[in-house]
XYZ file of C-alpha atoms in Angstrom:
753
model
C 0.000 0.000 0.000
C 1.553 3.313 -1.062
C 2.101 6.190 1.295
C -0.874 8.212 0.021
C -3.329 5.396 0.690
C -1.884 4.775 4.124
C -2.191 8.464 4.898
C -5.760 8.474 3.591
C -6.722 5.417 5.663
C -5.051 6.961 8.708
C -6.951 10.205 8.262
C -10.130 8.241 7.601
C -9.756 6.493 10.965
C -8.375 9.424 12.952
C -10.345 12.360 11.545
C -13.821 11.152 12.675
C -12.389 10.502 16.148
C -10.771 13.963 16.242
C -13.966 15.500 14.857
C -16.145 13.760 17.434
C -13.798 14.762 20.288
C -13.600 18.361 19.054
C -17.365 18.663 18.584
C -17.933 17.029 21.988
C -15.502 19.407 23.747
C -16.972 22.490 22.039
C -20.457 21.339 22.865
C -19.500 20.644 26.515
C -17.785 24.045 26.788
C -20.745 25.922 25.337
C -23.193 24.045 27.521
C -21.067 24.619 30.634
C -20.956 28.400 29.994
C -24.722 28.531 29.409
C -25.491 26.481 32.518
C -23.083 28.548 34.627
C -24.729 31.807 33.571
C -28.194 30.388 34.093
C -27.504 29.120 37.590
C -25.618 32.296 38.505
C -28.639 34.335 37.450
C -30.965 31.997 39.357
C -28.807 32.291 42.465
C -28.845 36.090 42.261
C -32.617 36.189 41.791
C -33.131 33.737 44.660
C -31.017 35.962 46.932
C -32.977 39.089 46.012
C -36.341 37.436 46.494
C -35.317 35.838 49.807
C -33.993 39.107 51.235
C -37.054 41.006 49.974
C -39.404 38.449 51.552
C -37.622 38.613 54.913
C -37.807 42.424 54.946
C -41.474 42.384 53.932
C -42.343 39.851 56.649
C -40.421 41.851 59.275
C -42.341 45.022 58.384
C -45.644 43.130 58.513
C -44.686 41.770 61.931
C -43.819 45.301 63.088
C -47.157 46.675 61.887
C -49.009 43.794 63.573
C -47.295 44.548 66.902
C -48.118 48.242 66.450
C -51.783 47.361 65.926
C -51.730 45.154 69.039
C -50.330 48.017 71.161
C -53.102 50.279 69.898
C -55.721 47.652 70.759
C -54.327 47.233 74.294
C -54.304 50.995 74.844
C -57.859 51.561 73.618
C -59.132 48.542 75.562
C -57.494 49.702 78.813
C -58.676 53.304 78.315
C -62.237 52.053 77.845
C -61.951 49.783 80.902
C -60.638 52.519 83.229
C -63.268 54.974 81.997
C -65.883 52.375 82.854
C -64.386 52.081 86.339
C -64.578 55.881 86.690
C -68.283 55.773 85.862
C -68.844 52.979 88.378
C -66.978 54.870 91.128
C -68.935 58.094 90.484
C -72.206 56.134 90.437
C -71.273 54.700 93.824
C -70.653 58.199 95.278
C -73.847 59.451 93.619
C -75.790 56.633 95.283
C -74.356 57.616 98.694
C -75.471 61.263 98.220
C -78.915 60.211 96.982
C -79.386 57.828 99.921
C -78.432 60.510 102.452
C -80.723 63.056 100.818
C -83.661 60.642 100.912
C -83.060 60.334 104.674
C -83.925 64.072 104.814
C -80.402 65.017 105.808
C -79.222 68.549 105.166
C -76.331 69.502 102.938
C -73.963 70.134 105.860
C -74.588 66.648 107.239
C -74.209 65.141 103.756
C -70.998 67.118 103.264
C -69.620 65.728 106.523
C -70.535 62.211 105.425
C -68.729 62.786 102.141
C -65.451 63.136 104.055
C -65.355 59.354 104.127
C -65.039 59.326 100.308
C -61.299 59.608 99.777
C -58.566 58.265 97.480
C -59.017 54.888 95.863
C -57.108 52.024 97.424
C -54.503 51.996 94.627
C -54.062 55.818 94.773
C -54.725 56.008 91.030
C -57.609 58.489 91.327
C -59.890 60.445 93.631
C -63.362 61.865 94.183
C -64.353 65.547 94.182
C -67.654 67.285 95.004
C -68.615 70.863 93.980
C -71.769 72.936 94.082
C -73.117 74.604 90.950
C -71.429 77.893 91.871
C -68.000 76.295 91.702
C -67.374 75.984 95.470
C -65.383 72.920 96.600
C -67.366 70.718 99.000
C -64.968 67.780 99.070
C -61.541 67.441 97.428
C -59.458 64.694 99.083
C -56.492 65.276 96.797
C -56.088 68.769 98.273
C -58.249 69.410 101.345
C -56.895 72.963 101.661
C -59.116 73.925 98.703
C -62.349 72.726 100.346
C -64.710 75.694 100.830
C -63.053 77.756 98.114
C -64.656 78.811 94.822
C -62.804 77.466 91.759
C -65.373 78.467 89.126
C -62.827 80.438 87.051
C -59.874 78.132 87.721
C -58.071 76.867 84.600
C -55.472 74.171 83.977
C -51.903 74.526 82.740
C -53.081 74.859 79.124
C -55.590 77.610 79.964
C -58.707 75.412 79.782
C -61.495 76.232 82.283
C -62.295 73.132 84.294
C -65.193 73.749 86.698
C -66.820 76.424 84.507
C -66.961 74.033 81.532
C -68.414 71.254 83.702
C -71.160 73.496 85.138
C -72.057 74.857 81.687
C -72.405 71.329 80.335
C -75.127 70.560 82.895
C -77.523 72.782 80.948
C -77.695 70.057 78.323
C -76.820 66.847 80.167
C -76.494 65.330 83.618
C -73.108 63.620 83.257
C -70.076 63.420 81.022
C -66.335 62.936 80.554
C -63.863 65.819 80.731
C -60.087 66.159 80.447
C -57.594 68.724 81.692
C -53.796 69.007 82.048
C -51.409 69.256 84.994
C -47.715 68.745 85.716
C -47.452 65.108 86.731
C -46.290 64.790 90.381
C -42.514 64.663 90.889
C -41.875 65.316 87.173
C -41.753 68.223 84.742
C -44.015 66.421 82.298
C -47.429 67.781 81.307
C -49.923 64.950 81.706
C -53.624 64.671 80.897
C -56.249 63.874 83.506
C -59.466 62.127 82.553
C -62.521 62.795 84.710
C -66.167 61.763 84.852
C -68.762 63.962 86.591
C -72.451 63.572 87.430
C -74.884 66.201 88.765
C -77.290 65.642 91.647
C -79.866 68.298 90.912
C -81.969 68.143 94.146
C -78.932 69.489 96.061
C -77.422 71.505 93.215
C -74.100 69.656 93.505
C -72.044 67.389 91.298
C -69.640 64.574 92.091
C -66.737 63.450 89.957
C -63.721 61.167 89.823
C -60.475 61.462 87.877
C -57.326 59.562 86.960
C -54.095 60.479 85.226
C -53.575 59.284 81.652
C -50.309 57.872 83.019
C -52.379 55.285 84.886
C -53.659 53.980 81.562
C -50.148 53.896 80.133
C -48.756 52.058 83.180
C -51.556 49.479 83.003
C -50.887 48.872 79.301
C -47.155 48.479 79.950
C -47.970 45.836 82.559
C -50.097 43.985 80.020
C -47.258 44.211 77.492
C -44.906 42.504 79.938
C -47.456 39.752 80.589
C -48.873 39.278 77.076
C -45.962 39.769 74.680
C -43.811 36.818 75.890
C -46.644 34.473 74.856
C -47.339 36.254 71.535
C -43.726 36.434 70.380
C -42.424 33.062 71.535
C -42.998 31.436 68.120
C -41.716 34.352 65.999
C -38.482 34.026 64.042
C -37.704 37.709 64.654
C -36.297 39.382 67.745
C -38.614 41.986 69.296
C -37.829 44.920 71.583
C -40.055 47.671 73.024
C -38.661 50.656 74.943
C -39.805 54.136 75.944
C -38.458 57.560 74.939
C -35.848 57.390 77.715
C -34.439 54.067 76.558
C -36.056 51.945 79.294
C -36.805 48.454 77.949
C -40.448 47.455 78.500
C -40.175 44.114 76.708
C -37.463 42.235 74.807
C -37.252 38.682 73.509
C -33.603 38.749 74.650
C -33.982 38.227 78.409
C -30.711 40.008 79.218
C -32.229 43.288 77.964
C -35.401 43.042 80.069
C -35.919 46.067 82.380
C -32.600 47.595 81.280
C -31.897 51.134 80.090
C -30.249 51.026 76.649
C -30.359 54.733 75.792
C -26.544 54.994 75.650
C -25.948 51.527 74.171
C -23.658 51.541 71.125
C -23.536 49.240 68.110
C -20.755 49.766 65.562
C -19.822 52.867 67.546
C -23.247 54.451 67.069
C -25.941 55.336 69.588
C -28.679 53.232 68.035
C -31.472 53.963 70.529
C -30.743 57.695 70.428
C -30.949 57.655 66.626
C -34.224 55.701 66.683
C -35.835 58.124 69.162
C -34.579 61.065 67.116
C -35.583 59.803 63.662
C -38.608 57.520 64.168
C -42.047 59.127 63.824
C -45.559 57.721 63.684
C -45.669 58.266 59.919
C -42.772 56.036 58.885
C -40.761 52.938 59.683
C -37.104 53.643 60.541
C -34.571 51.007 59.473
C -30.807 50.454 59.467
C -28.127 47.721 59.391
C -25.584 47.112 62.137
C -23.459 44.310 63.607
C -24.694 42.147 66.434
C -22.636 42.797 69.574
C -22.391 39.062 70.322
C -21.345 37.381 67.058
C -20.839 40.404 64.763
C -23.511 39.136 62.357
C -25.050 41.889 60.219
C -28.625 42.550 61.334
C -31.387 44.549 59.658
C -33.533 46.452 62.168
C -36.909 48.131 61.780
C -38.524 50.490 64.295
C -41.890 52.212 64.610
C -43.046 54.821 67.127
C -46.323 54.468 69.049
C -47.160 58.030 70.219
C -49.948 57.290 72.711
C -47.537 55.384 74.970
C -44.277 57.048 73.842
C -42.986 53.574 72.972
C -40.695 52.372 70.189
C -41.208 48.898 68.701
C -38.206 47.191 67.140
C -37.971 44.087 64.942
C -34.709 42.724 63.577
C -33.832 40.008 61.072
C -30.593 38.081 60.921
C -28.790 38.538 57.600
C -26.566 35.554 58.426
C -29.564 33.216 58.266
C -30.360 34.552 54.822
C -26.761 33.959 53.711
C -26.954 30.396 55.062
C -30.032 29.683 52.932
C -28.279 31.206 49.923
C -25.204 29.022 50.592
C -27.405 25.922 50.797
C -29.037 26.831 47.493
C -25.606 27.432 45.893
C -24.426 24.041 47.122
C -27.358 22.384 45.366
C -26.611 24.307 42.166
C -22.911 23.312 42.296
C -23.969 19.695 42.669
C -26.152 19.981 39.545
C -23.299 21.635 37.592
C -20.867 18.838 38.556
C -23.330 16.242 37.359
C -23.647 18.097 34.066
C -19.883 18.094 33.492
C -19.498 14.433 34.473
C -22.305 13.238 32.269
C -21.083 15.073 29.185
C -17.525 13.852 29.584
C -18.954 10.375 29.608
C -20.916 11.285 26.489
C -17.696 12.293 24.708
C -16.106 8.927 25.491
C -19.169 7.148 24.180
C -19.062 9.284 21.022
C -15.498 8.122 20.368
C -16.128 4.455 21.230
C -19.524 3.959 19.601
C -20.108 6.550 16.857
C -23.021 4.641 15.350
C -25.240 5.047 18.424
C -24.109 8.577 19.230
C -27.545 10.160 19.087
C -29.104 7.522 21.316
C -26.550 8.015 24.075
C -26.772 11.816 23.844
C -30.530 11.674 24.407
C -30.204 9.264 27.341
C -27.455 11.308 28.903
C -29.481 14.506 28.524
C -32.378 12.788 30.283
C -30.099 11.746 33.118
C -28.536 15.197 33.135
C -31.749 17.062 33.868
C -33.310 14.374 36.058
C -31.780 15.784 39.226
C -32.646 19.319 38.148
C -36.243 18.202 37.578
C -36.355 16.896 41.151
C -35.225 20.295 42.371
C -37.984 21.972 40.369
C -40.584 19.565 41.779
C -39.369 20.266 45.320
C -39.563 24.001 44.707
C -43.063 23.584 43.279
C -44.167 21.755 46.439
C -42.735 24.580 48.530
C -44.640 27.078 46.391
C -47.858 25.108 46.956
C -47.229 25.144 50.710
C -46.657 28.891 50.544
C -49.893 29.368 48.593
C -51.757 27.327 51.215
C -50.307 29.515 53.989
C -51.397 32.630 52.094
C -54.882 31.199 51.639
C -55.142 30.471 55.377
C -53.935 33.999 56.154
C -56.563 35.522 53.839
C -59.233 33.331 55.421
C -58.256 34.577 58.889
C -58.188 38.183 57.663
C -61.623 37.688 56.114
C -62.931 36.497 59.479
C -61.345 39.362 61.433
C -62.747 42.000 59.046
C -66.215 40.497 58.739
C -66.663 40.094 62.525
C -66.805 43.860 63.315
C -68.803 44.489 60.121
C -71.412 42.029 61.388
C -72.021 44.156 64.499
C -71.975 47.376 62.471
C -74.578 46.217 59.940
C -76.655 44.685 62.678
C -76.901 47.877 64.693
C -77.707 49.800 61.497
C -80.724 47.527 61.054
C -81.717 48.192 64.682
C -81.411 51.956 64.194
C -83.623 51.687 61.111
C -86.372 50.463 63.459
C -86.272 53.811 65.305
C -88.366 56.826 64.365
C -85.571 58.999 63.023
C -85.793 62.396 61.374
C -85.115 62.760 57.621
C -81.536 63.961 58.107
C -80.682 61.052 60.414
C -82.256 58.586 57.972
C -80.188 60.127 55.178
C -76.964 59.736 57.161
C -77.876 56.197 58.206
C -78.572 55.313 54.571
C -75.163 56.696 53.567
C -73.455 54.668 56.321
C -75.228 51.474 55.285
C -74.518 51.896 51.561
C -70.918 52.847 52.275
C -70.492 49.833 54.541
C -71.927 47.557 51.868
C -69.550 49.059 49.317
C -66.682 48.398 51.733
C -67.822 44.816 52.247
C -68.058 44.223 48.487
C -64.556 45.578 47.932
C -63.182 43.513 50.846
C -64.765 40.370 49.400
C -63.023 40.939 46.049
C -59.685 41.824 47.649
C -59.812 38.703 49.811
C -60.724 36.488 46.859
C -57.329 34.826 46.724
C -57.856 32.877 43.520
C -58.993 35.957 41.568
C -56.063 38.103 42.695
C -53.435 35.421 42.088
C -54.776 34.371 38.687
C -55.669 37.857 37.447
C -59.303 36.803 36.899
C -60.970 39.695 38.702
C -64.351 40.210 37.005
C -66.821 43.075 36.728
C -70.605 42.897 36.803
C -73.159 44.737 34.722
C -76.121 46.013 36.743
C -78.542 48.912 36.589
C -77.835 51.779 39.020
C -78.253 55.515 39.632
C -74.782 57.067 38.962
C -75.507 60.339 40.764
C -76.721 58.618 43.909
C -73.801 56.143 44.019
C -71.086 58.732 43.341
C -72.640 61.141 45.870
C -71.945 58.499 48.505
C -68.215 58.608 47.669
C -68.288 62.418 47.583
C -69.929 62.550 51.019
C -67.377 60.112 52.429
C -64.423 62.221 51.291
C -65.943 65.642 51.969
C -65.121 65.444 55.680
C -61.550 64.307 55.002
C -61.095 67.251 52.639
C -62.565 69.738 55.110
C -60.060 68.633 57.740
C -57.340 70.078 55.480
C -59.469 73.121 54.586
C -59.734 71.779 51.037
C -62.834 72.625 49.001
C -64.168 69.436 47.377
C -66.574 70.424 44.581
C -68.886 67.897 42.924
C -70.236 68.820 39.468
C -72.637 66.671 37.468
C -73.917 66.922 33.913
C -76.822 64.973 32.408
C -76.980 62.318 35.166
C -80.693 61.807 34.567
C -80.367 58.216 33.358
C -79.905 54.994 35.213
C -76.998 53.253 33.505
C -75.655 49.707 33.269
C -72.119 49.049 34.527
C -70.338 48.053 37.758
C -71.039 50.714 40.455
C -68.732 49.049 42.981
C -65.686 49.193 40.676
C -66.490 52.749 39.560
C -66.779 53.916 43.175
C -63.560 52.069 44.062
C -61.664 53.938 41.332
C -63.169 57.337 42.259
C -62.368 56.671 45.921
C -58.728 55.964 45.016
C -58.491 59.125 42.910
C -60.101 61.340 45.603
C -57.946 59.796 48.323
C -54.776 60.555 46.346
C -55.988 64.068 45.499
C -56.655 64.906 49.172
C -53.361 63.330 50.238
C -51.213 65.310 47.784
C -53.137 68.615 47.840
C -51.968 71.289 50.332
C -54.343 73.108 52.693
C -56.645 75.880 51.457
C -56.734 74.485 47.903
C -59.558 72.866 45.987
C -60.397 69.560 44.301
C -63.071 69.157 41.626
C -64.943 65.931 40.866
C -66.723 66.184 37.496
C -69.108 63.452 36.360
C -71.147 63.581 33.164
C -72.973 61.152 30.906
C -73.034 61.252 27.100
C -76.366 59.635 26.243
C -75.605 59.558 22.505
C -72.296 57.708 22.855
C -73.562 55.997 26.026
C -70.392 56.753 27.951
C -69.782 57.846 31.530
C -67.010 60.444 31.919
C -65.288 61.079 35.258
C -62.416 63.415 36.079
C -60.702 64.456 39.328
C -58.797 67.756 39.191
C -56.593 68.854 42.084
C -54.204 71.698 42.916
C -51.659 69.372 44.476
C -47.931 68.798 44.085
C -48.249 67.444 40.546
C -46.134 64.809 38.796
C -42.865 65.395 36.889
C -43.169 64.655 33.160
C -40.464 61.987 33.245
C -42.350 60.152 36.036
C -45.936 60.362 34.779
C -45.518 57.510 32.267
C -44.736 55.108 35.134
C -47.402 56.383 37.553
C -49.702 53.408 36.886
C -46.965 50.799 37.453
C -47.290 48.579 40.547
C -45.859 50.041 43.766
C -44.842 53.169 41.848
C -44.826 56.775 43.108
C -43.179 59.835 41.588
C -40.067 59.440 43.769
C -39.009 57.860 47.066
C -39.512 61.107 48.990
C -43.236 60.919 48.167
C -43.515 57.660 50.086
C -41.592 59.081 53.032
C -43.705 62.247 53.188
C -47.191 61.068 52.271
C -47.038 57.282 52.801
C -48.853 54.686 50.683
C -47.750 51.680 48.645
C -48.309 53.188 45.207
C -50.701 50.335 44.381
C -53.982 52.301 44.287
C -53.480 53.824 40.835
C -52.398 50.451 39.426
C -55.615 48.804 40.664
C -57.670 51.720 39.352
C -55.953 51.560 35.955
C -56.682 47.843 35.605
C -60.280 48.199 36.785
C -60.982 50.877 34.176
C -59.446 48.550 31.548
C -61.877 45.822 32.666
C -64.730 48.327 32.396
C -63.754 49.075 28.790
C -61.956 52.405 29.226
C -58.534 53.817 30.008
C -57.419 55.848 33.015
C -55.303 58.828 31.895
C -53.412 61.626 33.628
C -52.387 65.193 32.826
C -50.124 66.832 35.367
C -47.728 69.718 35.876
C -45.287 69.672 38.740
C -46.204 72.178 41.432
C -49.598 73.057 39.879
C -51.706 69.928 40.176
C -53.018 66.894 38.313
C -56.047 65.767 36.302
C -57.007 62.090 36.283
C -59.853 61.155 33.945
C -61.519 58.238 32.198
C -64.502 57.417 30.011
C -66.194 54.005 30.082
C -69.067 52.550 28.053
C -72.332 52.458 30.051
C -75.631 51.763 28.348
C -78.559 53.873 29.532
C -81.397 51.952 31.157
C -84.192 54.332 32.103
C -84.807 57.855 33.302
C -84.394 58.468 37.013
C -87.582 59.625 38.781
C -87.330 63.087 40.255
C -87.432 61.731 43.789
C -86.382 58.253 44.802
C -87.140 57.705 48.466
C -85.517 54.921 50.375
C -88.269 52.865 51.942
C -87.319 51.472 55.314
C -89.152 48.306 56.210
C -89.164 47.169 59.784
C -87.742 43.688 59.755
C -88.078 42.747 63.411
C -91.883 42.880 63.795
C -92.304 39.128 63.332
C -92.158 37.199 66.626
C -90.937 33.654 67.287
C -91.334 31.293 70.238
C -88.027 29.419 70.240
C -85.318 28.701 72.800
C -81.894 28.866 71.120
C -78.209 28.785 72.031
C -75.889 31.456 70.561
C -72.212 30.406 70.458
C -70.158 33.583 69.908
C -66.899 34.883 71.467
C -67.017 38.495 70.217
C -68.680 40.838 72.802
C -70.032 43.260 70.176
C -71.628 40.435 68.204
C -73.036 38.962 71.427
C -74.647 42.313 72.186
C -76.019 42.640 68.636
C -77.447 39.105 68.525
C -78.977 39.634 71.973
C -80.773 42.771 70.813
C -82.033 41.089 67.603
C -83.296 37.967 69.353
C -85.003 39.941 72.127
C -86.830 42.062 69.554
C -88.062 38.867 67.868
C -89.283 37.514 71.246
C -86.780 34.629 71.283
C -85.455 33.171 74.538
C -81.711 32.470 74.275
C -78.491 31.567 76.115
C -74.953 32.739 75.268
C -71.837 30.537 75.111
C -68.363 32.067 74.694
C -66.722 29.054 73.019
C -67.274 25.455 71.945
C -66.520 23.966 75.377
C -69.160 26.141 77.049
C -71.612 25.368 74.226
C -71.336 21.598 74.815
C -72.026 22.005 78.549
C -75.094 24.166 77.903
C -76.315 21.660 75.283
C -76.083 18.837 77.842
C -78.056 20.787 80.461
C -80.769 22.454 78.333
C -83.191 21.578 75.552
C -82.760 24.043 72.701
C -84.674 24.360 69.435
C -81.653 25.641 67.487
C -77.942 26.503 67.871
C -76.251 29.473 66.144
C -72.597 28.343 65.951
C -69.574 30.610 65.329
C -66.359 29.012 63.974
C -63.216 30.886 65.100
C -63.295 30.725 68.916
C -60.781 30.030 71.717
C -60.597 26.667 73.523
C -62.767 24.866 70.928
C -63.929 26.053 67.497
C -67.380 25.638 65.955
C -66.628 22.587 63.800
C -65.135 20.635 66.728
C -68.087 21.583 68.961
C -70.576 20.479 66.271
C -68.881 17.082 65.881
C -68.941 16.611 69.660
C -72.661 17.496 69.862
C -73.485 15.053 67.031
C -71.508 12.368 68.871
C -73.496 12.977 72.084
C -76.762 12.762 70.110
C -75.756 9.389 68.644
C -74.626 7.978 72.015
C -77.845 9.068 73.792
C -80.133 8.432 70.801
C -81.292 12.082 70.791
C -83.154 13.839 67.992
C -80.543 15.917 66.064
C -80.758 19.606 66.917
C -80.679 22.226 64.118
C -77.182 23.775 64.028
C -76.638 26.916 61.930
C -73.118 28.085 61.056
C -73.040 31.842 61.729
C -69.472 32.816 60.877
C -67.227 35.363 59.164
C -65.546 32.547 57.212
C -66.994 33.352 53.797
C -64.378 32.255 51.284
C -64.978 29.706 48.539
C -65.545 26.234 50.001
C -66.371 27.369 53.568
C -70.110 26.585 53.237
C -69.401 23.015 52.095
C -66.856 22.564 54.912
C -69.393 23.503 57.609
C -72.191 21.365 56.148
C -69.798 18.390 55.891
C -68.930 18.848 59.586
C -72.584 18.225 60.540
C -74.198 21.667 60.464
C -77.628 22.079 58.845
C -77.515 25.676 57.568
C -74.905 28.299 56.804
C -75.125 32.092 57.349
C -72.166 34.393 56.749
C -71.402 37.558 58.689
C -72.646 40.265 58.444
C -75.799 38.326 59.252
C -78.791 38.606 56.894
C -81.749 38.847 59.311
C -84.266 37.803 56.625
C -82.328 34.573 55.987
C -82.222 33.926 59.746
C -85.994 34.411 59.922
C -86.452 31.927 57.031
C -84.551 29.278 59.008
C -86.636 29.974 62.129
C -89.832 29.585 60.094
C -88.607 26.224 58.726
C -88.138 24.667 62.171
C -91.740 25.454 63.196
């Protein structure tokens, strides 16, 4: 064989091998670069999302704690005021009893000397005549016999004069005045309750310092917060404006003063007290003193108690999760490299089945990655379930107070009110129903997540509906001395569209206009209807701060405001305009804006709305008394909320129904065992035992004792999709959602007769 043939045969054998190796190496290199970039990008995105989620959760936790403090304060203030009333009523009873014994004022006055400070020294009694003369003042006996009619407090407010003047219109009432708190230089408010005894021309009162309320709340914080925060993944701290720690999850900080404590050489507490206000959350990063880990801290100021709430998240924990994720990615990358090296060897050894092995190796290559995706998908499902449970709880917490509100509106409608009161009550009811409708849509988790929010087409009076929104925002505008004008044109037709969505958009636009418009300016709401084109036109014009031209094109983006200083100064998430923009799109129009910085803005839209019929000149709201029908039943109401207990009690009494109250499922079972009821109204979310568990237990008792099943009606704020089926499956016979529909309740009562 000549040299040329040998060379050709050699190249014929070697070249395919070289070609396969070269192609394999190039392919492996390209794939490695692509995979590296992909996983690097995924790692970066994972880090951003993780850090963002931790910050968002910390802020939510901070706002929840802030809301809890406010609840404790308001609850304690209400409780102590109630005690004041009780104490004054006791003193009033003593005076009345002595007077009925035909005792003279001098003898009664001498008897009043026994009424002195309360046992805990938190308050005192005082007795004056209607000329302002002190009859009894235990806190300062040297003033007894003196006339304090024109005496005023440290802020110049007349105390006794204002009380005496008020008796022309009422017999009792609360008052407040200001003094220097004992042994301090701090001006503190006193809260007093007074009651006149007209036969003697005297009045008796009792008072406490506002500090008493604050001290009581701080005690509750120390008792309650350890239980609330024990399962949180964040560290919590609460201290006053002098740096005294009221509560801290770190036990070594309890009851300590940390005003001069330094972290990274900075006075952290001083900076928080200096920079944190009620209108914003103050945040910063600093090293932990113990292990030098970088921590992100968030603080919020609660002004009523002069307290600062702090929440901090550990950045090291975030980095650990990121490192774990990177380790998984590195493992996947190593598998990729190993598998494709093996592929190259197979290419060289068995060229004829190259494609087959490449496919198999690719399947093996991404098998592990597929497992990771499946695991992440399961985590996402778990997260979605947690969100759904959260929304369900929020739905319950919002609907519970609305139940009492709507209920008492119905009771007030039974009263003989004047036209103006009926008008205001009608506005409150319609506004509350609008709020409930909007809440229902917001809490519809599936619609929000899937972007399937829908609109309805119903007939309504546009002038009447939009006047409700105007009336709601008129008071808010007047508080800033802003003139809110409402102009209408050709609103003589009832139209067909979605009044709830239209009012939601107008409410957002008016809220923003009032927020960004300075005092002593004006806002104009123009609404007109083009009956030829069958379109409703709405515009809101303000004289506010305006929007820069380079920012206006992004104003409808999610969480967008003109600049970051807007959020700091005026607050808000920047989500309202985005929701409004999308709602108008769903309604068939487009929300637009014209604005000039420093001069104001004009938001406007036009939506298709077919005309239905002419509006009568006067449409009167007919109030129908719904509680005239009487029933002869004995029922058990299972409800833990005091306001709802009160409301249901009033409703049932008006319908002539005998009833018992149970505060939770455990109490309900005991009452069921000891009484024979015709029906049970069962709440769901209760302490000790919920409604479903109580129902199952009652059904079990009925089976064991061969009792006739009692009618059980679910009366609950759980009103999301699937809740009705869940309650019926648990053994309940009927389902009513809060706010309760009294007509539906009456239908059930009729059915059991």
